[in-house]
Coordinates of C-alpha atoms and ligand atoms in Angstrom, one line a residue:
X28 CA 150.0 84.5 134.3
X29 CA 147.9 88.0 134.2
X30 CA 145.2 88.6 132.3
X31 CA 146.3 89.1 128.7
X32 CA 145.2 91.3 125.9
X33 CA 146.1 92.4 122.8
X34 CA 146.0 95.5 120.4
X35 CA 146.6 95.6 116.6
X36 CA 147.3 99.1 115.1
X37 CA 145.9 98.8 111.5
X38 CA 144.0 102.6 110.9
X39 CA 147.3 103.9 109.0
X40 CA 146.4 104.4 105.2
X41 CA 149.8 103.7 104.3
X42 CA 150.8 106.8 102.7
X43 CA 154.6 105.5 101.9
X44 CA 152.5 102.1 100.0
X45 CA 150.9 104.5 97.1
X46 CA 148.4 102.0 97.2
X47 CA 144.3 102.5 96.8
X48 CA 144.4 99.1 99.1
X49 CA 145.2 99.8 103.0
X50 CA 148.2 99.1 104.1
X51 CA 147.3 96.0 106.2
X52 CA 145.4 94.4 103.6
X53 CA 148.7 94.2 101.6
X54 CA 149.2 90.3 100.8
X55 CA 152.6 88.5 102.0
X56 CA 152.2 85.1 100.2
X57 CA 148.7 85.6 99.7
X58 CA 147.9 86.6 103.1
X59 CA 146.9 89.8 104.1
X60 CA 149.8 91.5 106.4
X61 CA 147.3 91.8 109.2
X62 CA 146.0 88.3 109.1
X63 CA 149.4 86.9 109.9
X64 CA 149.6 89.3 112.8
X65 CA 146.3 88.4 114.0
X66 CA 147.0 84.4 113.8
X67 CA 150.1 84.3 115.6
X68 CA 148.8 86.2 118.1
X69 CA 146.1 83.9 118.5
X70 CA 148.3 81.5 120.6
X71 CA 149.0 83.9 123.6
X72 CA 145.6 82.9 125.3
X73 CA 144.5 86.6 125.3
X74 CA 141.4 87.3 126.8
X75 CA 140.8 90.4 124.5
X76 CA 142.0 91.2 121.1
X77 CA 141.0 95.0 119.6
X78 CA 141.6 95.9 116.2
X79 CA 142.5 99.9 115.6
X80 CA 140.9 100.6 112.1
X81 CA 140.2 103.6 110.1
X82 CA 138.1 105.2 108.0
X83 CA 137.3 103.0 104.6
X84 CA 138.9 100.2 106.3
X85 CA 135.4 97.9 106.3
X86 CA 138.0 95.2 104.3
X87 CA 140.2 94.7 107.0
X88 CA 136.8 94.0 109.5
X89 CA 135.8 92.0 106.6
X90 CA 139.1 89.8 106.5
X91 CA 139.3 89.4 110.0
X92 CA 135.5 88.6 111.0
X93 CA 135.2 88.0 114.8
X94 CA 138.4 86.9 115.8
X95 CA 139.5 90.4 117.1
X96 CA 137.2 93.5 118.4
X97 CA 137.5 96.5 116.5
X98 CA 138.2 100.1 117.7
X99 CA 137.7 102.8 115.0
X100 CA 140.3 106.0 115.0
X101 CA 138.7 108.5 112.9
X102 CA 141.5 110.5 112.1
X103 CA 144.9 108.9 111.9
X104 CA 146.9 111.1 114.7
X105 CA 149.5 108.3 115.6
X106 CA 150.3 105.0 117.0
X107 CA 149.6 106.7 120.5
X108 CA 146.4 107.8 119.6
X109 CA 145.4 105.0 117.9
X110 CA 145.9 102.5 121.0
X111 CA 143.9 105.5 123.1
X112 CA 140.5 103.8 120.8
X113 CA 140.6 100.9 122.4
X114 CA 140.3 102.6 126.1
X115 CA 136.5 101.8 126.0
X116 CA 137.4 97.7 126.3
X117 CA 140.4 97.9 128.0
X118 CA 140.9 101.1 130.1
X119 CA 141.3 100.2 133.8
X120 CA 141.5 97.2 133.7
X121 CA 144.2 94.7 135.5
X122 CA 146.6 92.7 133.3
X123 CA 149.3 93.4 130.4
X124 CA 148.2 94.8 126.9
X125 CA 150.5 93.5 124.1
X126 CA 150.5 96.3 121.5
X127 CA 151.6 94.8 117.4
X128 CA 151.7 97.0 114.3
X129 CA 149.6 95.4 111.6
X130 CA 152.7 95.6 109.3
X131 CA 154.8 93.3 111.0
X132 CA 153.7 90.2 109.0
X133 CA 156.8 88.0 110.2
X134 CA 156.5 88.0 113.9
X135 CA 156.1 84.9 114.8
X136 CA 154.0 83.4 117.8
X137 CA 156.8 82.2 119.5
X138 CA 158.3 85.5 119.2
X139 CA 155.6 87.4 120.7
X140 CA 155.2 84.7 123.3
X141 CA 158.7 85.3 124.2
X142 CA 158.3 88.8 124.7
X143 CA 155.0 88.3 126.8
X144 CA 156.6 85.9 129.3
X145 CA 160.0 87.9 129.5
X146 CA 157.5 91.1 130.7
X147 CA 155.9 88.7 133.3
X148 CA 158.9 87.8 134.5
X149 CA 161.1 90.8 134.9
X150 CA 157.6 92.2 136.7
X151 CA 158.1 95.3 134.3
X152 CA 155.9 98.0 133.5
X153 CA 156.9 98.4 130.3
X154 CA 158.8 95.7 127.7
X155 CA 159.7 96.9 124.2
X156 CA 160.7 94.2 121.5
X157 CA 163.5 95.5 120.0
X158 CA 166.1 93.7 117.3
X159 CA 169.4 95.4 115.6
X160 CA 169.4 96.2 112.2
X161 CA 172.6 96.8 110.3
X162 CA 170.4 99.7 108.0
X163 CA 167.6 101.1 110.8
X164 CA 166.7 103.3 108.5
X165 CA 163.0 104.8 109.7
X166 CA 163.1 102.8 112.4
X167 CA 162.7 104.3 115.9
X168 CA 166.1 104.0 118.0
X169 CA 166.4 102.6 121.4
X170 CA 168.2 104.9 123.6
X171 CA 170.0 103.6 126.7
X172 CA 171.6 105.3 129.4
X173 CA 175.1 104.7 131.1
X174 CA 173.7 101.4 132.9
X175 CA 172.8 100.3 129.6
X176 CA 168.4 100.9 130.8
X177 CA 166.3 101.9 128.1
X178 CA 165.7 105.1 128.2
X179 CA 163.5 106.4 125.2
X180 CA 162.7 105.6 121.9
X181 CA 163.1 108.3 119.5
X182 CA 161.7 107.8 115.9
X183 CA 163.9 108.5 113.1
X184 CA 163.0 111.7 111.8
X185 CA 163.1 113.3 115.2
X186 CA 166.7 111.7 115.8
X187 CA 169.7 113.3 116.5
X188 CA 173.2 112.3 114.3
X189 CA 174.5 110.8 117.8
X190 CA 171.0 109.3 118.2
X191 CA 170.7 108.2 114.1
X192 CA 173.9 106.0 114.7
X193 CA 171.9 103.5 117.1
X194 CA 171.4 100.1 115.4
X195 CA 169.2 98.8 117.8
X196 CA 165.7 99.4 116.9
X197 CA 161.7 99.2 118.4
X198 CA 159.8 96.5 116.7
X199 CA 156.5 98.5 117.1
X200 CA 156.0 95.4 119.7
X201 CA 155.2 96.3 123.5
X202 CA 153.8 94.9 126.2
X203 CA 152.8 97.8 128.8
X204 CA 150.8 97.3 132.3
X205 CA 147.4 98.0 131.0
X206 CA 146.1 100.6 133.4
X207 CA 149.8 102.0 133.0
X208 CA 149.3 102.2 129.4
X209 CA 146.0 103.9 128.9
X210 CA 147.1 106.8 132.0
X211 CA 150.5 107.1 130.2
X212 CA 148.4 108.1 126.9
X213 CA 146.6 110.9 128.1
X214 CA 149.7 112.5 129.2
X215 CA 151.7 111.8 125.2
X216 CA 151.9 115.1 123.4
X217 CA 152.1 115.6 119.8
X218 CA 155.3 117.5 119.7
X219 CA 157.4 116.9 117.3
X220 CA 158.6 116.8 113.8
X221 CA 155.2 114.5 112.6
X222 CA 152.9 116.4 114.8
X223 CA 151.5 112.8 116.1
X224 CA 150.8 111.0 119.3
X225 CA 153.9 108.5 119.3
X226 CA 152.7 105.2 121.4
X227 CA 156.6 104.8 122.1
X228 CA 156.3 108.2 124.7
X229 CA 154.9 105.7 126.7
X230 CA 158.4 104.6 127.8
X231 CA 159.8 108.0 128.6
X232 CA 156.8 108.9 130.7
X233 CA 157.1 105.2 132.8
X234 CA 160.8 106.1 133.3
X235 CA 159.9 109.7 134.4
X236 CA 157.9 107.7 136.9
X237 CA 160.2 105.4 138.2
X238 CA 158.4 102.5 136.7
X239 CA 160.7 99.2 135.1
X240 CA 160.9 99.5 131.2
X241 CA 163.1 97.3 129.8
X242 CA 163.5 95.6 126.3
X243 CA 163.7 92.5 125.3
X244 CA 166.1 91.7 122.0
X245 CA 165.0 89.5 119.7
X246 CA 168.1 87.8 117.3
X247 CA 165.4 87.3 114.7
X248 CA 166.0 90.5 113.1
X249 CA 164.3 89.2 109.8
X250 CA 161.1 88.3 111.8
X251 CA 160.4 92.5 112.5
X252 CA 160.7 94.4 109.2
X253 CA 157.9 97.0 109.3
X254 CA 156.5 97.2 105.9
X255 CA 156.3 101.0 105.2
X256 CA 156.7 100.5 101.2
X257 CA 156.6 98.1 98.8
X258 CA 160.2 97.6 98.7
X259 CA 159.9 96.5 102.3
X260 CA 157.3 94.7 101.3
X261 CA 158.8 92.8 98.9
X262 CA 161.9 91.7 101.3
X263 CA 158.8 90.3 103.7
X264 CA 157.5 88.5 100.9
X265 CA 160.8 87.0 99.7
X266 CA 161.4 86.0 103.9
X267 CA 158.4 84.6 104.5
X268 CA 158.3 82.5 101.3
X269 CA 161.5 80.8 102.4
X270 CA 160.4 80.2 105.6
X271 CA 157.4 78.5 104.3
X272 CA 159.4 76.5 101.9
X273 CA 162.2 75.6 104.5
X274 CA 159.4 74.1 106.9
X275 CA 158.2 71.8 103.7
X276 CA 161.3 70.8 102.5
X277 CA 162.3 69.4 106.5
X278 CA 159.0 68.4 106.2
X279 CA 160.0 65.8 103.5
X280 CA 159.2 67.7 100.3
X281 CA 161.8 68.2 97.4
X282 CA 161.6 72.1 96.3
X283 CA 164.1 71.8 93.6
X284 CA 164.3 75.7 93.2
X285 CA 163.3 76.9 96.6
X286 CA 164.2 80.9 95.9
X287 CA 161.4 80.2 92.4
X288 CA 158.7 78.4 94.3
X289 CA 155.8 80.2 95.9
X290 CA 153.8 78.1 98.7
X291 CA 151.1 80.3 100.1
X292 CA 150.7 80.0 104.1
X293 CA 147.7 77.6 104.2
X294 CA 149.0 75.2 101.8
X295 CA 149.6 71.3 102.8
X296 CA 152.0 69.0 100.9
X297 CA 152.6 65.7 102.7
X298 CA 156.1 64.2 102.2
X299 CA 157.7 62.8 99.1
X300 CA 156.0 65.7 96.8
X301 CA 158.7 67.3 94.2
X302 CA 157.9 71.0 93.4
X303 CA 159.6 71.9 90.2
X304 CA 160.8 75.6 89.5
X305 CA 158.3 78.4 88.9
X306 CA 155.4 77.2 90.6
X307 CA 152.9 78.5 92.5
X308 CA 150.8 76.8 94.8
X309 CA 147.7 78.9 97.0
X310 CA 144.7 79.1 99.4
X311 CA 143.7 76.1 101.2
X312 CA 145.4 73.4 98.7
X313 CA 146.6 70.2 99.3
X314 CA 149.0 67.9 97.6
X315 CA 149.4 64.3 98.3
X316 CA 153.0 62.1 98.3
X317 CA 154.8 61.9 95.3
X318 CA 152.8 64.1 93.3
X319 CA 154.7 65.9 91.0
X320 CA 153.8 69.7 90.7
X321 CA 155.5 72.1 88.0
X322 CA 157.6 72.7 86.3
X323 CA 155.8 76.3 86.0
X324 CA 152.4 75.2 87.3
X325 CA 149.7 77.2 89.9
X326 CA 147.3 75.3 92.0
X327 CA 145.0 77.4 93.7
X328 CA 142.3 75.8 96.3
X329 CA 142.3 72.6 94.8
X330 CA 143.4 68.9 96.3
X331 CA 146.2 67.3 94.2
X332 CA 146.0 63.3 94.8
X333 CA 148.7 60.8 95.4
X334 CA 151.1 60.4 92.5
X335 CA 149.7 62.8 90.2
X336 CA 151.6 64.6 88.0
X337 CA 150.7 68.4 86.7
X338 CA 153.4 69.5 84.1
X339 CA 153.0 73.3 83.2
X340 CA 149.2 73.5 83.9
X341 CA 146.8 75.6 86.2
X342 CA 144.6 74.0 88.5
X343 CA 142.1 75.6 90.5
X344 CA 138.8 75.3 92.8
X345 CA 139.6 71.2 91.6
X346 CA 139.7 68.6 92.8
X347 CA 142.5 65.5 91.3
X348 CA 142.5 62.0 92.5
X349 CA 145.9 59.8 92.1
X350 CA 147.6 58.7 89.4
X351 CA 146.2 61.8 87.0
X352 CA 148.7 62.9 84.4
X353 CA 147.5 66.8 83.4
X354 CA 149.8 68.7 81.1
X355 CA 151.8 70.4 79.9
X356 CA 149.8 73.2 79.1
X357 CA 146.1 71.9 80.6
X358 CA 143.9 74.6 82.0
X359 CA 141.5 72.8 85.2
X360 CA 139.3 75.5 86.0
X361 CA 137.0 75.6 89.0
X362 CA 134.4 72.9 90.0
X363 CA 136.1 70.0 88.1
X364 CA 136.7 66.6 89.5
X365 CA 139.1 64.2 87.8
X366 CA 139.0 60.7 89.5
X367 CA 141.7 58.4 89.2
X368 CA 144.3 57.4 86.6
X369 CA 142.7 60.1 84.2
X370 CA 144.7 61.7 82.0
X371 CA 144.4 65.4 80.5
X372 CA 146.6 66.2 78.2
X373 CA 148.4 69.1 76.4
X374 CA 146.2 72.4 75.4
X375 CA 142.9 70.7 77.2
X376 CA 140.8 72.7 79.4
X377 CA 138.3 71.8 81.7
X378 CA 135.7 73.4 83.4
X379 CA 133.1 72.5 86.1
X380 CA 133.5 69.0 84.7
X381 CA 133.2 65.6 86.3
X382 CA 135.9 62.8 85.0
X383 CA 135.7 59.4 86.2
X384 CA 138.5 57.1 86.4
X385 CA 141.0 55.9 83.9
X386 CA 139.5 58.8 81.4
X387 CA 141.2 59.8 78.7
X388 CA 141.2 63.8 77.0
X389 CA 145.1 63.4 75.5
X390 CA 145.3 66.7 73.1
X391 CA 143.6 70.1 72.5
X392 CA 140.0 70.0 73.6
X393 CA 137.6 71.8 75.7
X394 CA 135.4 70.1 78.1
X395 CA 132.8 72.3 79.9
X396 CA 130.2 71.4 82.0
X397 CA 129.9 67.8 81.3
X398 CA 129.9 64.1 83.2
X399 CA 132.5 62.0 81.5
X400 CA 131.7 58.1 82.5
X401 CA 135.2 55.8 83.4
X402 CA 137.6 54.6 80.5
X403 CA 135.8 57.0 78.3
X404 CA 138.2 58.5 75.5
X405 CA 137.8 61.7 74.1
X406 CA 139.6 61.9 71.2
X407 CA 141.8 65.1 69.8
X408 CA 139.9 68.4 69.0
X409 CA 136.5 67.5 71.1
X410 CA 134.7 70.6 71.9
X411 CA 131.2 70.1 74.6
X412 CA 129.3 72.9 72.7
X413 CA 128.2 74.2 76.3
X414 CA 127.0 77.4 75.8
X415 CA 124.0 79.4 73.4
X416 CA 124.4 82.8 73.9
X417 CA 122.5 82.6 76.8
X418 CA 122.0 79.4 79.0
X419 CA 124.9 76.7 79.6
X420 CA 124.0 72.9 79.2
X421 CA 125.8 69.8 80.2
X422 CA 127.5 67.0 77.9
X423 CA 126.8 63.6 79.3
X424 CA 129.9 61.2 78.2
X425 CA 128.9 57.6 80.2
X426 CA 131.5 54.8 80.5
X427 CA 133.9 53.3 78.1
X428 CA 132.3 55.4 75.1
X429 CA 134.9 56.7 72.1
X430 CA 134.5 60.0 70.5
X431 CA 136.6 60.6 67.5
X432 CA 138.6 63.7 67.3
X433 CA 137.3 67.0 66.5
X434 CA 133.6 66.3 67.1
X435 CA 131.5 69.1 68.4
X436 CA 128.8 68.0 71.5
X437 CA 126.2 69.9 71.4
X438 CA 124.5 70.1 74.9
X439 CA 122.5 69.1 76.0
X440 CA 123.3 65.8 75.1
X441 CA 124.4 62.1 76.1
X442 CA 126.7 60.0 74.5
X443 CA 125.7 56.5 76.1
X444 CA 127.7 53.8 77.1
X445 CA 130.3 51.9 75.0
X446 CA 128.5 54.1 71.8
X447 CA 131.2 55.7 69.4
X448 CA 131.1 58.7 67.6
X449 CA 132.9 58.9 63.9
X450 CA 135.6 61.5 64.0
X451 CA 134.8 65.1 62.4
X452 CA 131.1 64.1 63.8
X453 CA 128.6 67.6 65.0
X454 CA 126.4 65.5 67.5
X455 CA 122.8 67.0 68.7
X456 CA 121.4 64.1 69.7
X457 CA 121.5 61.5 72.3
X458 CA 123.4 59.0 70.8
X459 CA 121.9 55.3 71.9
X460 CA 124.5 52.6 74.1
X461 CA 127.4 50.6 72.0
X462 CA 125.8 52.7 69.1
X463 CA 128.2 54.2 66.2
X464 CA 127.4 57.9 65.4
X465 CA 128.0 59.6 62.2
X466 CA 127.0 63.1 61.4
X467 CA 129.0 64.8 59.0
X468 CA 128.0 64.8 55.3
X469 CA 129.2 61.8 53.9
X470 CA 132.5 61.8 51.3
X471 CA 132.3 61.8 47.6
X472 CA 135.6 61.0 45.5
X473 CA 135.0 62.2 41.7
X474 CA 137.5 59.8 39.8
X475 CA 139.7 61.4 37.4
X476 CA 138.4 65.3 38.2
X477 CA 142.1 66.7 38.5
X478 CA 143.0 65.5 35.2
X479 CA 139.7 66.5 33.4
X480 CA 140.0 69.9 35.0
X481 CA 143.4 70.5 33.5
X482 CA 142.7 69.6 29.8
X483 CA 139.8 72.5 30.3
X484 CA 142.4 74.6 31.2
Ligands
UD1_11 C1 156.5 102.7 114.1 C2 157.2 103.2 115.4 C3 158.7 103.1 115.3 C4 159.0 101.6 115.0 C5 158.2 101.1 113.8 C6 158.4 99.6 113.6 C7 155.8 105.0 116.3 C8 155.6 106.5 116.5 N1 156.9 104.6 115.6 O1 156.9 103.6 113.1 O2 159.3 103.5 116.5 O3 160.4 101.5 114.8 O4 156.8 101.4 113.9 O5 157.8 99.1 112.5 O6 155.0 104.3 116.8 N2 148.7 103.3 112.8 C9 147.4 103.6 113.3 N3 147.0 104.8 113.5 C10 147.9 105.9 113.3 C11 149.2 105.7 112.9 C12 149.6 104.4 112.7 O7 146.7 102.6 113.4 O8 147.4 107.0 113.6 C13 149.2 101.9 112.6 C14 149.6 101.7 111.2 O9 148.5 101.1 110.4 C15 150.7 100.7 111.3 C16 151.2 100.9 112.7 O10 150.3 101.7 113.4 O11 150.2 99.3 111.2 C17 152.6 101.6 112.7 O12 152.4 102.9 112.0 P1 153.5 103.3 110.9 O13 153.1 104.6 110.4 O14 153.9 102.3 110.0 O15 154.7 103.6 111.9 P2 156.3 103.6 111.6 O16 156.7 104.9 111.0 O17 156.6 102.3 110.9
MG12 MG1 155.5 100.9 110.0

């Protein structure tokens, strides 16, 4: 094996996106377009990796951190040009250069690693990834010659009708001799109908020179869509969010409506999970066997335990033991914790809450920076009165206590344990252990009033 690097053109702005974002930083599942490039090159033991980034592209630097070097191209001349950046880490020296657009996000490593040990095999100069497209459409075309060598690449808008009839198309995926590479480049002109450096002139200028260029054809076709626009990028979304579901369902998870289920690339489910339709699960979450999660539910960083179910809810920055019920229509915002065998149910929210086992919030309350004890149960209504204005302050609800339904907590405040509070209750102060609480004005029935009241009438 030679030495191996690796460079990732992401300067492009992206003109054809309409987008304030860069191009690159475009999600796929939640995942930046360049990130997934970056991570499944990241198995091809490169010695280097170099970024190409352009102006007002601090984000992608930002996204990517140290993984990869960066190479700035001031002024966005072409994918030629752009490679020519990295010539102060990589000009010169021995070994093969794999060149990847950043807006291929379905390459895959295997892919890629294909490609690199096909190069090192044939002994080639130059290897293009290529695929065949039944609409190439703005694709650059492979040309061959009569013994079936490649023999250029010629992008679409320079093509020819003949040439504009070729299916078979250049992934924007190369791997080129390195000190072939960066001598090719300085001999690339900028003459044609986009006035740009084409990296692809590469080819042509090896050939001139006698040198091996060949391609290698990948049958993945749906692995090397270039995103250019946000139709495009909507077809890589839809691919890459059935891969992702495909690997979990042979994983042992039931995804009853795969083409409504969005599992974002870092996710883990462990077998024996049921995903019902119209959820969306993201980030770094986990979800343990046989929970249940939807229908028409998002999770977003948060751990889902064993057996849970979450019915029509949002979960996120959480953290949910086993056997929690939550739903339908429960709002978990970040920073709670709900042990096990708790149960939230409809119209609750809670926020940067702790909820210790076998809990109980069943209907419409709000529970907001508080430290509920075990078998506590909140009754219907209950509101922690978190927030004055200007400070928030925590509820304390200690084990097995009992608040009636629509009592108002006002924090800071502890309900001790086993103490009750009467329903309808405003509580402001700490109310003692296996106590009774009642503060609301007490009830007066005048006997007789309605009738006296008509006869005055
Ligand atoms: C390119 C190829 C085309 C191929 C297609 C595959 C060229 C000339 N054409 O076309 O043959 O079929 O990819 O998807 O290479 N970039 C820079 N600096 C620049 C220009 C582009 O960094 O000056 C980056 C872009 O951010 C992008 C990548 O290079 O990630 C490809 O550029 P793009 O404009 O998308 O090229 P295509 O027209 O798709
Ligand atoms: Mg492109």
């Amino acid at each position: 094996m030679s030495n191996r690097y690796a460079v990732v053109l992401a300067a492009g702005k992206g003109t054809r996106m309409k987008s304030k974002l860069y191009k690159v930083l475009h999600p796929v599942c939640g995942k930046p377009m360049v990130e997934h490039v970056v991570d499944q090159l990241s198995g091809l033991n490169l010695k280097e990796m170099i970024t190409i980034i352009g102006h007002g592209s601090d984000l992608v630097k930002e996204q990517l951190g140290e993984r990869t070097k960066y190479a700035l191209q001031e002024e966005q001349l072409g994918t030629g040009h752009a490679v020519q950046m990295a010539e102060s880490y990589l000009k010169g020296k021995e070994g093969t250069t794999i060149v990847v657009c950043g807006d291929t996000p379905l390459l895959t490593g295997d892919t890629l690693s294909e490609l690199m040990t096909f190069h090192e095999n044939e002994k080639a100069q130059v290897s293009v990834l290529t695929s065949k497209l039944d609409d190439p459409t703005g694709y650059g075309r492979v040309i061959r010659n009569e013994h079936n060598e490649v023999e250029k690449i010629v992008e679409h808008k320079d093509a020819s009708d003949e040439e504009l009839k070729v299916n078979e198309i250049n992934t924007g995926v190369y791997c080129f001799d390195n000190e072939l590479l960066f001598d090719a480049l300085d001999n690339v002109s900028n003459d044609n109908s986009q006035g740009e450096y084409y990296l692809p002139d590469v080819l042509s200028i090896a050939k001139e020179r006698g040198l091996k260029v060949v391609a290698y054809t990948t049958p993945n076709f749906e692995e090397t869509i270039g995103v250019n626009d946000r139709v495009a990028l909507a077809k890589a979304e839809r691919i890459m969010q059935r891969r992702i579901n495909e690997q979990h369902m042979r994983n042992g998870v039931s995804i009853i409506d795969f083409e409504n289920t969005y599992i974002g690339p870092e996710v883990e489910i462990e077998s024996d999970v049921t995903i019902e339709p119209g959820t969306k699960i993201s980030g770094n979450s986990v979800i343990k066997s046989d929970a249940i999660i939807g229908p028409n539910s998002e999770i977003k960083d948060s751990v889902i335990g064993e057996n849970t179910v979450v019915k029509q809810s949002v979960v996120a920055d959480s953290k949910v033991g086993q056997n929690v019920n939550i739903g339908p229509y429960a709002h978990i915002r970040p920073d709670s914790d709900i042990s096990n065998g708790v149960k939230i149910g409809n119209f609750v929210e809670v926020k940067k809450s702790v909820i210790d086992t076998n809990s109980k919030v069943s209907h419409l309350s709000y529970i907001g920076d508080a430290e509920v004890g075990k078998d506590a149960n909140i009754g219907c209504g209950t509101i922690t009165v978190n927030y004055d204005g200007t400070n928030k302050y925590k509820t304390v609800i200690e084990d097995e206590a009992f608040v009636g339904c629509n009592s108002n907590l006002v924090a800071p405040v502890t309900i001790k344990k086993g103490a009750y509070v009467a329903a309808g209750s405003t509580i402001t102060k700490d109310v003692p252990e296996k106590s009774l609480s009642i503060a609301r004005s007490r009830q007066e029935n005048k006997e007789g009033y309605v009738e006296r009241l008509k006869k005055r009438q």
